[in-house]
mmCIF file of C-alpha atoms in Angstrom:
data_model
loop_
_atom_site.group_PDB
_atom_site.id
_atom_site.type_symbol
_atom_site.label_atom_id
_atom_site.label_comp_id
_atom_site.label_asym_id
_atom_site.label_seq_id
_atom_site.Cartn_x
_atom_site.Cartn_y
_atom_site.Cartn_z
ATOM 1 C CA MET A 21 -0.002 -0.002 0.001
ATOM 2 C CA ASN A 22 1.563 3.282 -1.130
ATOM 3 C CA GLU A 23 -0.883 5.660 0.555
ATOM 4 C CA LYS A 24 -3.112 5.410 3.597
ATOM 5 C CA ARG A 25 -5.002 8.006 5.662
ATOM 6 C CA LEU A 26 -6.865 7.307 8.865
ATOM 7 C CA PRO A 27 -10.022 9.361 9.428
ATOM 8 C CA ILE A 28 -9.681 12.538 11.463
ATOM 9 C CA ILE A 29 -12.033 15.397 12.356
ATOM 10 C CA LYS A 30 -11.657 18.908 13.732
ATOM 11 C CA PRO A 31 -13.237 18.603 17.187
ATOM 12 C CA VAL A 32 -15.121 21.397 18.935
ATOM 13 C CA VAL A 33 -12.353 21.432 21.580
ATOM 14 C CA HIS A 34 -9.025 21.965 19.825
ATOM 15 C CA GLY A 35 -7.334 24.944 21.531
ATOM 16 C CA TYR A 36 -4.782 22.620 23.119
ATOM 17 C CA LEU A 37 -3.564 19.591 21.211
ATOM 18 C CA CYS A 38 -3.723 17.411 24.329
ATOM 19 C CA ASN A 39 -7.520 17.688 24.004
ATOM 20 C CA ALA A 40 -7.736 17.964 20.229
ATOM 21 C CA TYR A 41 -5.882 14.772 19.374
ATOM 22 C CA PRO A 42 -7.961 12.195 21.284
ATOM 23 C CA LEU A 43 -11.214 14.019 20.486
ATOM 24 C CA SER A 44 -10.365 14.115 16.765
ATOM 25 C CA ILE A 45 -10.368 10.316 16.910
ATOM 26 C CA VAL A 46 -13.251 9.420 19.233
ATOM 27 C CA LEU A 47 -15.781 12.103 18.259
ATOM 28 C CA GLN A 48 -15.988 10.714 14.730
ATOM 29 C CA ASP A 49 -18.513 8.316 16.250
ATOM 30 C CA ASN A 50 -21.585 9.841 17.902
ATOM 31 C CA LYS A 51 -21.609 6.877 20.292
ATOM 32 C CA SER A 52 -18.828 8.790 22.058
ATOM 33 C CA ASP A 53 -21.162 11.694 22.848
ATOM 34 C CA ASP A 54 -22.294 10.120 26.138
ATOM 35 C CA TRP A 55 -18.699 10.176 27.410
ATOM 36 C CA PHE A 56 -17.881 13.605 25.976
ATOM 37 C CA TYR A 57 -20.939 15.360 27.399
ATOM 38 C CA SER A 58 -20.473 13.661 30.789
ATOM 39 C CA ASN A 59 -17.034 15.299 30.920
ATOM 40 C CA TYR A 60 -15.487 18.562 29.655
ATOM 41 C CA ILE A 61 -17.236 20.724 32.260
ATOM 42 C CA GLN A 62 -14.676 21.812 34.857
ATOM 43 C CA LEU A 63 -12.067 24.502 34.086
ATOM 44 C CA VAL A 64 -8.582 24.869 35.549
ATOM 45 C CA CYS A 65 -5.716 27.350 35.596
ATOM 46 C CA ALA A 66 -2.859 24.939 36.179
ATOM 47 C CA GLY A 67 0.644 25.678 37.361
ATOM 48 C CA ASN A 68 1.957 29.147 38.113
ATOM 49 C CA PHE A 69 -0.766 31.228 36.491
ATOM 50 C CA PRO A 70 -0.436 33.574 34.680
ATOM 51 C CA GLN A 71 3.230 32.770 33.988
ATOM 52 C CA GLY A 72 2.433 29.189 33.024
ATOM 53 C CA LYS A 73 -0.931 30.097 31.484
ATOM 54 C CA PHE A 74 -2.070 26.497 31.072
ATOM 55 C CA PHE A 75 -5.786 27.134 31.122
ATOM 56 C CA SER A 76 -8.008 24.323 29.943
ATOM 57 C CA PHE A 77 -10.754 21.821 30.688
ATOM 58 C CA TYR A 78 -10.024 19.592 33.682
ATOM 59 C CA ASN A 79 -10.940 15.935 33.219
ATOM 60 C CA SER A 80 -8.318 13.980 35.153
ATOM 61 C CA HIS A 81 -5.165 14.095 37.243
ATOM 62 C CA LEU A 82 -3.006 13.223 34.224
ATOM 63 C CA PRO A 83 -0.254 15.489 32.850
ATOM 64 C CA TRP A 84 -1.147 17.228 29.582
ATOM 65 C CA TYR A 85 1.079 14.965 27.475
ATOM 66 C CA GLU A 86 -0.874 11.877 28.601
ATOM 67 C CA PHE A 87 -4.440 13.226 28.701
ATOM 68 C CA PHE A 88 -5.579 10.624 26.177
ATOM 69 C CA THR A 89 -4.585 7.751 28.485
ATOM 70 C CA GLY A 90 -7.504 8.740 30.714
ATOM 71 C CA CYS A 91 -10.041 8.415 27.907
ATOM 72 C CA PRO A 92 -11.749 4.999 28.037
ATOM 73 C CA LEU A 93 -12.532 5.276 24.325
ATOM 74 C CA ILE A 94 -8.828 5.232 23.415
ATOM 75 C CA ASN A 95 -6.618 2.142 23.407
ATOM 76 C CA TYR A 96 -2.942 3.006 23.503
ATOM 77 C CA GLN A 97 0.558 1.584 23.561
ATOM 78 C CA LYS A 98 3.553 3.458 24.984
ATOM 79 C CA ILE A 99 6.865 2.632 23.334
ATOM 80 C CA HIS A 100 10.325 4.094 23.906
ATOM 81 C CA TYR A 101 11.767 5.586 20.722
ATOM 82 C CA SER A 102 14.951 3.490 20.980
ATOM 83 C CA TYR A 103 12.948 0.396 19.987
ATOM 84 C CA THR A 104 11.885 2.046 16.726
ATOM 85 C CA GLU A 105 15.480 2.734 15.693
ATOM 86 C CA LYS A 106 15.993 -1.004 15.216
ATOM 87 C CA TYR A 107 12.867 -1.273 13.075
ATOM 88 C CA ASN A 108 12.967 -1.813 9.309
ATOM 89 C CA ASP A 109 13.524 1.687 7.852
ATOM 90 C CA GLY A 110 13.830 3.083 11.389
ATOM 91 C CA THR A 111 11.226 5.352 12.954
ATOM 92 C CA ILE A 112 9.575 6.095 9.585
ATOM 93 C CA GLY A 113 9.110 2.377 8.944
ATOM 94 C CA PHE A 114 7.642 1.963 12.429
ATOM 95 C CA ILE A 115 5.143 4.794 11.793
ATOM 96 C CA LEU A 116 4.055 3.414 8.413
ATOM 97 C CA ASP A 117 3.519 -0.014 9.928
ATOM 98 C CA ALA A 118 1.442 1.499 12.768
ATOM 99 C CA ILE A 119 -0.749 3.393 10.279
ATOM 100 C CA ASP A 120 -1.249 0.161 8.307
ATOM 101 C CA LYS A 121 -2.576 -1.352 11.567
ATOM 102 C CA ASN A 122 -5.022 1.574 11.923
ATOM 103 C CA GLU A 123 -3.050 3.148 14.762
ATOM 104 C CA TYR A 124 -2.560 6.911 15.045
ATOM 105 C CA VAL A 125 0.952 7.906 16.087
ATOM 106 C CA TYR A 126 1.435 10.525 18.827
ATOM 107 C CA LEU A 127 4.931 11.817 19.576
ATOM 108 C CA HIS A 128 7.016 14.962 19.998
ATOM 109 C CA VAL A 129 9.221 16.783 17.501
ATOM 110 C CA ASP A 130 11.317 19.937 17.481
ATOM 111 C CA GLU A 131 9.253 22.423 15.459
ATOM 112 C CA TYR A 132 12.391 24.354 14.498
ATOM 113 C CA TYR A 133 12.711 21.781 11.708
ATOM 114 C CA VAL A 134 9.037 21.601 10.607
ATOM 115 C CA SER A 135 8.396 23.965 7.689
ATOM 116 C CA HIS A 136 4.686 24.677 8.291
ATOM 117 C CA LYS A 137 5.312 25.715 11.913
ATOM 118 C CA LYS A 138 5.783 29.226 13.294
ATOM 119 C CA ALA A 139 9.028 28.176 14.986
ATOM 120 C CA TYR A 140 10.584 26.948 11.709
ATOM 121 C CA LYS A 141 14.255 28.011 11.569
ATOM 122 C CA PHE A 142 13.478 30.545 14.317
ATOM 123 C CA LYS A 143 13.653 28.795 17.676
ATOM 124 C CA THR A 144 13.607 25.352 19.255
ATOM 125 C CA VAL A 145 10.063 24.359 20.266
ATOM 126 C CA PRO A 146 9.490 20.775 21.435
ATOM 127 C CA HIS A 147 5.832 20.041 20.715
ATOM 128 C CA GLU A 148 3.266 17.307 20.088
ATOM 129 C CA MET A 149 2.473 15.880 16.685
ATOM 130 C CA MET A 150 -0.111 13.289 15.700
ATOM 131 C CA ILE A 151 0.363 11.350 12.478
ATOM 132 C CA SER A 152 -2.668 9.857 10.751
ATOM 133 C CA GLY A 153 -1.394 8.820 7.321
ATOM 134 C CA TYR A 154 1.365 8.591 4.758
ATOM 135 C CA ASP A 155 2.121 8.669 1.026
ATOM 136 C CA LYS A 156 5.131 6.568 0.056
ATOM 137 C CA ASP A 157 5.256 7.919 -3.500
ATOM 138 C CA THR A 158 5.672 11.548 -2.368
ATOM 139 C CA GLU A 159 7.410 10.526 0.901
ATOM 140 C CA LYS A 160 5.051 12.560 3.054
ATOM 141 C CA LEU A 161 3.319 12.063 6.382
ATOM 142 C CA TYR A 162 -0.145 13.451 7.082
ATOM 143 C CA VAL A 163 -0.210 15.199 10.455
ATOM 144 C CA SER A 164 -2.660 17.378 12.374
ATOM 145 C CA GLY A 165 -2.007 20.458 14.479
ATOM 146 C CA TYR A 166 -1.439 24.187 14.075
ATOM 147 C CA ASP A 167 0.364 25.899 11.203
ATOM 148 C CA LYS A 168 2.482 29.073 11.277
ATOM 149 C CA ASN A 169 -0.706 31.186 11.220
ATOM 150 C CA MET A 170 -2.151 29.231 14.170
ATOM 151 C CA ASN A 171 -4.816 27.532 12.057
ATOM 152 C CA TYR A 172 -5.731 24.041 13.210
ATOM 153 C CA GLY A 173 -5.947 21.433 10.465
ATOM 154 C CA GLU A 174 -4.197 18.642 8.560
ATOM 155 C CA TYR A 175 -0.787 19.193 6.980
ATOM 156 C CA GLU A 176 1.925 17.301 5.140
ATOM 157 C CA VAL A 177 5.477 16.739 6.397
ATOM 158 C CA ASP A 178 8.276 15.244 4.296
ATOM 159 C CA PHE A 179 9.794 12.007 5.598
ATOM 160 C CA SER A 180 13.217 13.666 5.756
ATOM 161 C CA GLU A 181 11.843 16.771 7.486
ATOM 162 C CA PHE A 182 10.097 14.653 10.098
ATOM 163 C CA GLN A 183 13.164 12.499 10.669
ATOM 164 C CA THR A 184 15.311 15.572 11.353
ATOM 165 C CA ALA A 185 12.669 17.133 13.649
ATOM 166 C CA PHE A 186 12.367 13.887 15.607
ATOM 167 C CA THR A 187 16.084 13.123 15.757
ATOM 168 C CA MET A 188 17.012 16.644 16.923
ATOM 169 C CA LEU A 189 14.340 16.675 19.672
ATOM 170 C CA ASP A 190 15.607 16.759 23.248
ATOM 171 C CA LYS A 191 13.976 13.550 24.483
ATOM 172 C CA THR A 192 15.098 13.761 28.110
ATOM 173 C CA ILE A 193 12.028 15.415 29.720
ATOM 174 C CA ASN A 194 8.212 15.150 29.867
ATOM 175 C CA ASN A 195 8.023 11.719 28.215
ATOM 176 C CA ARG A 196 9.328 13.096 24.926
ATOM 177 C CA GLY A 197 11.287 9.893 24.464
ATOM 178 C CA TYR A 198 8.090 7.879 24.089
ATOM 179 C CA ILE A 199 5.890 7.216 21.077
ATOM 180 C CA TYR A 200 2.203 6.438 21.631
ATOM 181 C CA LEU A 201 0.040 4.366 19.319
ATOM 182 C CA LEU A 202 -3.650 5.285 19.599
ATOM 183 C CA GLN A 203 -6.779 3.449 18.458
ATOM 184 C CA HIS A 204 -10.454 4.202 18.897
ATOM 185 C CA ASN A 205 -11.881 1.653 21.339
ATOM 186 C CA LYS A 206 -15.260 1.220 19.669
ATOM 187 C CA GLU A 207 -16.173 -1.746 21.840
ATOM 188 C CA TYR A 208 -16.284 0.327 25.020
ATOM 189 C CA LYS A 209 -19.740 1.477 26.070
ATOM 190 C CA TYR A 210 -19.977 4.573 28.272
ATOM 191 C CA ASN A 211 -23.425 5.648 29.437
ATOM 192 C CA PHE A 212 -24.215 9.317 29.978
ATOM 193 C CA ASP A 213 -23.655 10.043 33.684
ATOM 194 C CA ILE A 214 -26.115 12.686 34.858
ATOM 195 C CA LYS A 215 -24.837 12.469 38.436
ATOM 196 C CA LEU A 216 -21.291 13.184 37.291
ATOM 197 C CA VAL A 217 -22.603 16.136 35.271
ATOM 198 C CA ILE A 218 -24.374 17.601 38.320
ATOM 199 C CA GLN A 219 -21.297 17.081 40.503
ATOM 200 C CA SER A 220 -19.042 18.706 37.891
ATOM 201 C CA LEU A 221 -21.417 21.660 37.435
ATOM 202 C CA LYS A 222 -21.263 22.254 41.199
ATOM 203 C CA GLU A 223 -17.478 22.088 41.177
ATOM 204 C CA LEU A 224 -17.409 24.561 38.289
ATOM 205 C CA ARG A 225 -19.848 26.992 39.936
ATOM 206 C CA TYR A 226 -18.314 26.860 43.425
ATOM 207 C CA SER A 227 -14.690 26.577 42.259
ATOM 208 C CA GLU A 228 -14.105 23.291 44.073
ATOM 209 C CA ASN A 229 -10.772 21.514 43.772
ATOM 210 C CA THR A 230 -11.571 18.573 41.486
ATOM 211 C CA SER A 231 -8.058 17.139 41.869
ATOM 212 C CA LEU A 232 -9.060 15.974 45.373
ATOM 213 C CA HIS A 233 -10.899 13.074 43.716
ATOM 214 C CA TYR A 234 -7.572 11.639 42.502
ATOM 215 C CA ARG A 235 -5.576 11.832 45.742
ATOM 216 C CA SER A 236 -5.186 8.037 45.869
ATOM 217 C CA ILE A 237 -3.099 8.352 42.692
ATOM 218 C CA THR A 238 -1.365 11.727 43.011
ATOM 219 C CA PRO A 239 -1.271 14.581 45.568
ATOM 220 C CA PRO A 240 -4.021 17.199 45.055
ATOM 221 C CA ALA A 241 -3.035 20.315 43.126
ATOM 222 C CA SER A 242 -3.097 23.891 44.435
ATOM 223 C CA TRP A 243 -4.501 25.143 41.143
ATOM 224 C CA ILE A 244 -7.409 27.460 40.375
ATOM 225 C CA PHE A 245 -10.637 25.658 39.509
ATOM 226 C CA GLY A 246 -14.076 26.675 38.301
ATOM 227 C CA ILE A 247 -15.332 30.209 37.760
ATOM 228 C CA SER A 248 -12.645 31.601 40.089
ATOM 229 C CA ILE A 249 -10.492 31.530 36.975
ATOM 230 C CA TYR A 250 -12.202 34.766 35.900
ATOM 231 C CA ASP A 251 -10.662 36.618 38.873
ATOM 232 C CA GLU A 252 -7.214 35.370 37.827
ATOM 233 C CA ILE A 253 -7.751 36.427 34.222
ATOM 234 C CA ILE A 254 -8.705 39.916 35.441
ATOM 235 C CA LYS A 255 -5.473 40.074 37.492
ATOM 236 C CA TYR A 256 -3.559 38.989 34.412
ATOM 237 C CA LEU A 257 -5.177 41.718 32.282
ATOM 238 C CA GLU A 258 -4.653 44.375 34.985
ATOM 239 C CA ALA A 259 -0.961 43.514 35.081
ATOM 240 C CA ASP A 260 -0.824 44.349 31.382
ATOM 241 C CA ILE A 261 -2.361 47.770 32.069
ATOM 242 C CA ASP A 262 0.243 48.355 34.760
ATOM 243 C CA GLY A 263 2.982 48.263 32.171
ATOM 244 C CA SER A 264 4.168 44.725 31.489
ATOM 245 C CA LYS A 265 3.266 45.244 27.802
ATOM 246 C CA GLU A 266 3.113 41.517 27.220
ATOM 247 C CA LYS A 267 0.887 40.354 24.393
ATOM 248 C CA ILE A 268 -2.308 38.800 25.741
ATOM 249 C CA ASP A 269 -2.459 35.045 25.358
ATOM 250 C CA ALA A 270 -5.457 34.576 23.044
ATOM 251 C CA ARG A 271 -5.643 30.894 24.004
ATOM 252 C CA LEU A 272 -7.296 31.925 27.280
ATOM 253 C CA PHE A 273 -10.245 33.388 25.406
ATOM 254 C CA HIS A 274 -10.314 30.625 22.832
ATOM 255 C CA THR A 275 -10.652 28.068 25.651
ATOM 256 C CA LEU A 276 -13.445 30.109 27.260
ATOM 257 C CA TRP A 277 -15.213 30.227 23.896
ATOM 258 C CA GLU A 278 -14.865 26.449 23.485
ATOM 259 C CA HIS A 279 -16.198 25.938 27.012
ATOM 260 C CA LYS A 280 -19.379 27.972 26.429
ATOM 261 C CA SER A 281 -19.891 26.294 23.057
ATOM 262 C CA VAL A 282 -19.650 22.837 24.665
ATOM 263 C CA MET A 283 -21.938 23.902 27.524
ATOM 264 C CA ALA A 284 -24.641 25.000 25.063
ATOM 265 C CA LYS A 285 -24.257 21.767 23.069
ATOM 266 C CA ARG A 286 -24.435 19.710 26.282
ATOM 267 C CA ILE A 287 -27.736 21.357 27.278
ATOM 268 C CA LYS A 288 -29.145 20.576 23.838
ATOM 269 C CA TYR A 289 -27.896 16.996 24.111
ATOM 270 C CA MET A 290 -29.493 16.538 27.542
ATOM 271 C CA GLU A 291 -32.752 17.972 26.261
ATOM 272 C CA GLU A 292 -32.784 15.690 23.200
ATOM 273 C CA HIS A 293 -32.088 12.629 25.372
ATOM 274 C CA ASN A 294 -34.665 13.508 28.022
ATOM 275 C CA TYR A 295 -32.224 14.400 30.812
ATOM 276 C CA LEU A 296 -33.585 17.954 30.822
ATOM 277 C CA GLU A 297 -37.196 18.832 30.054
ATOM 278 C CA ASP A 298 -36.701 22.330 28.632
ATOM 279 C CA GLY A 299 -33.187 23.627 28.107
ATOM 280 C CA SER A 300 -34.019 26.588 25.864
ATOM 281 C CA ALA A 301 -33.328 29.278 28.507
ATOM 282 C CA PHE A 302 -29.964 27.701 29.387
ATOM 283 C CA ILE A 303 -28.986 27.301 25.735
ATOM 284 C CA GLU A 304 -29.815 30.967 25.205
ATOM 285 C CA LYS A 305 -27.610 32.039 28.142
ATOM 286 C CA PHE A 306 -24.598 29.945 27.152
ATOM 287 C CA SER A 307 -24.960 30.905 23.487
ATOM 288 C CA TYR A 308 -24.953 34.558 24.558
ATOM 289 C CA LEU A 309 -21.751 33.986 26.546
ATOM 290 C CA GLU A 310 -20.253 32.087 23.607
ATOM 291 C CA SER A 311 -20.932 35.043 21.299
ATOM 292 C CA LEU A 312 -19.634 37.561 23.847
ATOM 293 C CA ILE A 313 -16.368 35.666 24.330
ATOM 294 C CA LEU A 314 -15.850 35.299 20.589
ATOM 295 C CA ASN A 315 -16.072 39.085 20.377
ATOM 296 C CA MET A 316 -13.564 39.341 23.247
ATOM 297 C CA ARG A 317 -11.146 37.037 21.467
ATOM 298 C CA ASN A 318 -11.243 39.397 18.498
ATOM 299 C CA LEU A 319 -10.595 42.342 20.846
ATOM 300 C CA VAL A 320 -7.523 40.510 22.153
ATOM 301 C CA LEU A 321 -6.170 40.160 18.616
ATOM 302 C CA LYS A 322 -6.730 43.905 18.100
ATOM 303 C CA TYR A 323 -4.972 44.725 21.362
ATOM 304 C CA ASN A 324 -1.963 42.607 20.462
ATOM 305 C CA LEU A 325 -1.563 44.718 17.321
ATOM 306 C CA ARG A 326 -2.161 48.171 18.874
ATOM 307 C CA GLU A 327 -1.786 47.846 22.682
ATOM 308 C CA ASN A 328 -4.687 50.201 23.350
ATOM 309 C CA PRO A 329 -5.347 50.268 27.163
ATOM 310 C CA SER A 330 -9.035 51.031 26.611
ATOM 311 C CA LEU A 331 -9.439 47.558 25.067
ATOM 312 C CA ILE A 332 -8.078 45.995 28.265
ATOM 313 C CA LYS A 333 -10.637 47.876 30.353
ATOM 314 C CA SER A 334 -13.397 46.676 28.037
ATOM 315 C CA LEU A 335 -12.194 43.078 28.370
ATOM 316 C CA ILE A 336 -12.191 43.302 32.167
ATOM 317 C CA GLU A 337 -15.743 44.667 32.223
ATOM 318 C CA LYS A 338 -16.906 41.830 29.983
ATOM 319 C CA ILE A 339 -15.121 39.215 32.134
ATOM 320 C CA ARG A 340 -17.000 40.482 35.194
ATOM 321 C CA GLU A 341 -20.281 40.255 33.299
ATOM 322 C CA ILE A 342 -19.504 36.718 32.128
ATOM 323 C CA LYS A 343 -18.739 35.535 35.648
ATOM 324 C CA GLU A 344 -21.986 37.001 36.974
ATOM 325 C CA VAL A 345 -24.176 35.583 34.210
ATOM 326 C CA GLU A 346 -22.501 32.183 34.255
ATOM 327 C CA ALA A 347 -22.723 31.847 38.049
ATOM 328 C CA ALA A 348 -26.462 32.562 38.033
ATOM 329 C CA THR A 349 -27.064 30.258 35.046
ATOM 330 C CA LEU A 350 -25.141 27.396 36.648
ATOM 331 C CA GLU A 351 -27.060 27.789 39.907
ATOM 332 C CA ASP A 352 -30.389 27.593 38.077
ATOM 333 C CA LEU A 353 -29.261 24.625 35.994
ATOM 334 C CA ILE A 354 -28.033 22.714 39.053
ATOM 335 C CA ILE A 355 -31.377 23.250 40.828
ATOM 336 C CA VAL A 356 -33.372 22.010 37.818
ATOM 337 C CA LEU A 357 -31.200 18.913 37.352
ATOM 338 C CA GLU A 358 -31.088 18.051 41.058
ATOM 339 C CA ASN A 359 -34.858 18.350 41.381
ATOM 340 C CA ARG A 360 -35.303 15.966 38.494
ATOM 341 C CA TRP A 361 -32.543 13.461 39.289
ATOM 342 C CA LYS A 362 -32.071 13.568 43.078
ATOM 343 C CA ASP A 363 -33.736 10.167 43.538
ATOM 344 C CA ALA A 364 -32.235 8.535 40.458
ATOM 345 C CA PRO A 365 -30.316 5.317 41.175
ATOM 346 C CA GLU A 366 -26.609 5.092 40.486
ATOM 347 C CA LEU A 367 -25.628 3.426 37.204
ATOM 348 C CA LEU A 368 -23.531 0.577 38.599
ATOM 349 C CA ILE A 369 -21.852 -2.152 36.589
ATOM 350 C CA ALA A 370 -22.479 -5.767 37.581
ATOM 351 C CA ASP A 371 -19.714 -7.444 35.589
ATOM 352 C CA TYR A 372 -16.219 -7.845 36.990
ATOM 353 C CA TYR A 373 -14.083 -5.781 34.673
ATOM 354 C CA LEU A 374 -10.863 -7.822 34.684
#
């Protein structure tokens, strides 16, 4: 076989590749909607915010480079790169063989050597890459991610270009020395978990530390959870007014936009599947917030070009409005769902899972 491409989609959550990659595989099948809409509710500012600025959905205790290992709809293998060097035709041969077995390949490369990347021949940037296909005749790999203009999509990388970017990567930290093979686990059945949704909505509204649920595996994190993140974003924006003159990280607002979009879609999904009798008022609220944040993201892009302080003040005012509207909407939604599902039995499995 000279060419093969595995199916891939652009998921609704794609601001960070650690979310985009697994979702681009599993959300091809609407049977995955039960799992998706049971999750992707809580928000977190992880690490030393705003310096670290990792602001995303919170679904598990896992580090960002292994998010997909916590998705029950993904089967994966973790292989040290040194094993692939002994493979026929080296790492390239290993990747082609994996694709032939319908396995997506997730690894890290140095984007200094990848021509469609912003860092190309500019600076060293170790970053994720997911490979979903190949063409032997043109000696190209099909990969997904962001291009130099920060557009998410599918792109082509020459075999030789990839080999250089992978070989030159510093593989000593953050699991960069490992290659992951991913497959959609279509046999796994996950039922929509309304009790998890209600719990997660409460943790979002009241800024509860969701990492406490995973303390048997890893120590809880002193991160910022739930709608308290808005206060931290305001502090971050105020610091810019005070003279730091740093460009605003637009990913913050892109993630907020994704979150409101998913919240509106989740309400619609619950309504369609009879978990919520009438979700129209909630859809209207979250759609309004989605539209407002999209406008804010565009303001951020304007500010980064002109550094007009009045735009910062406008962003802060809108952030305060968003927090107020979202808090009230979440409170109302929680009450409606609890009243309907407070006496619902737990969905417990009877089979031993080993």
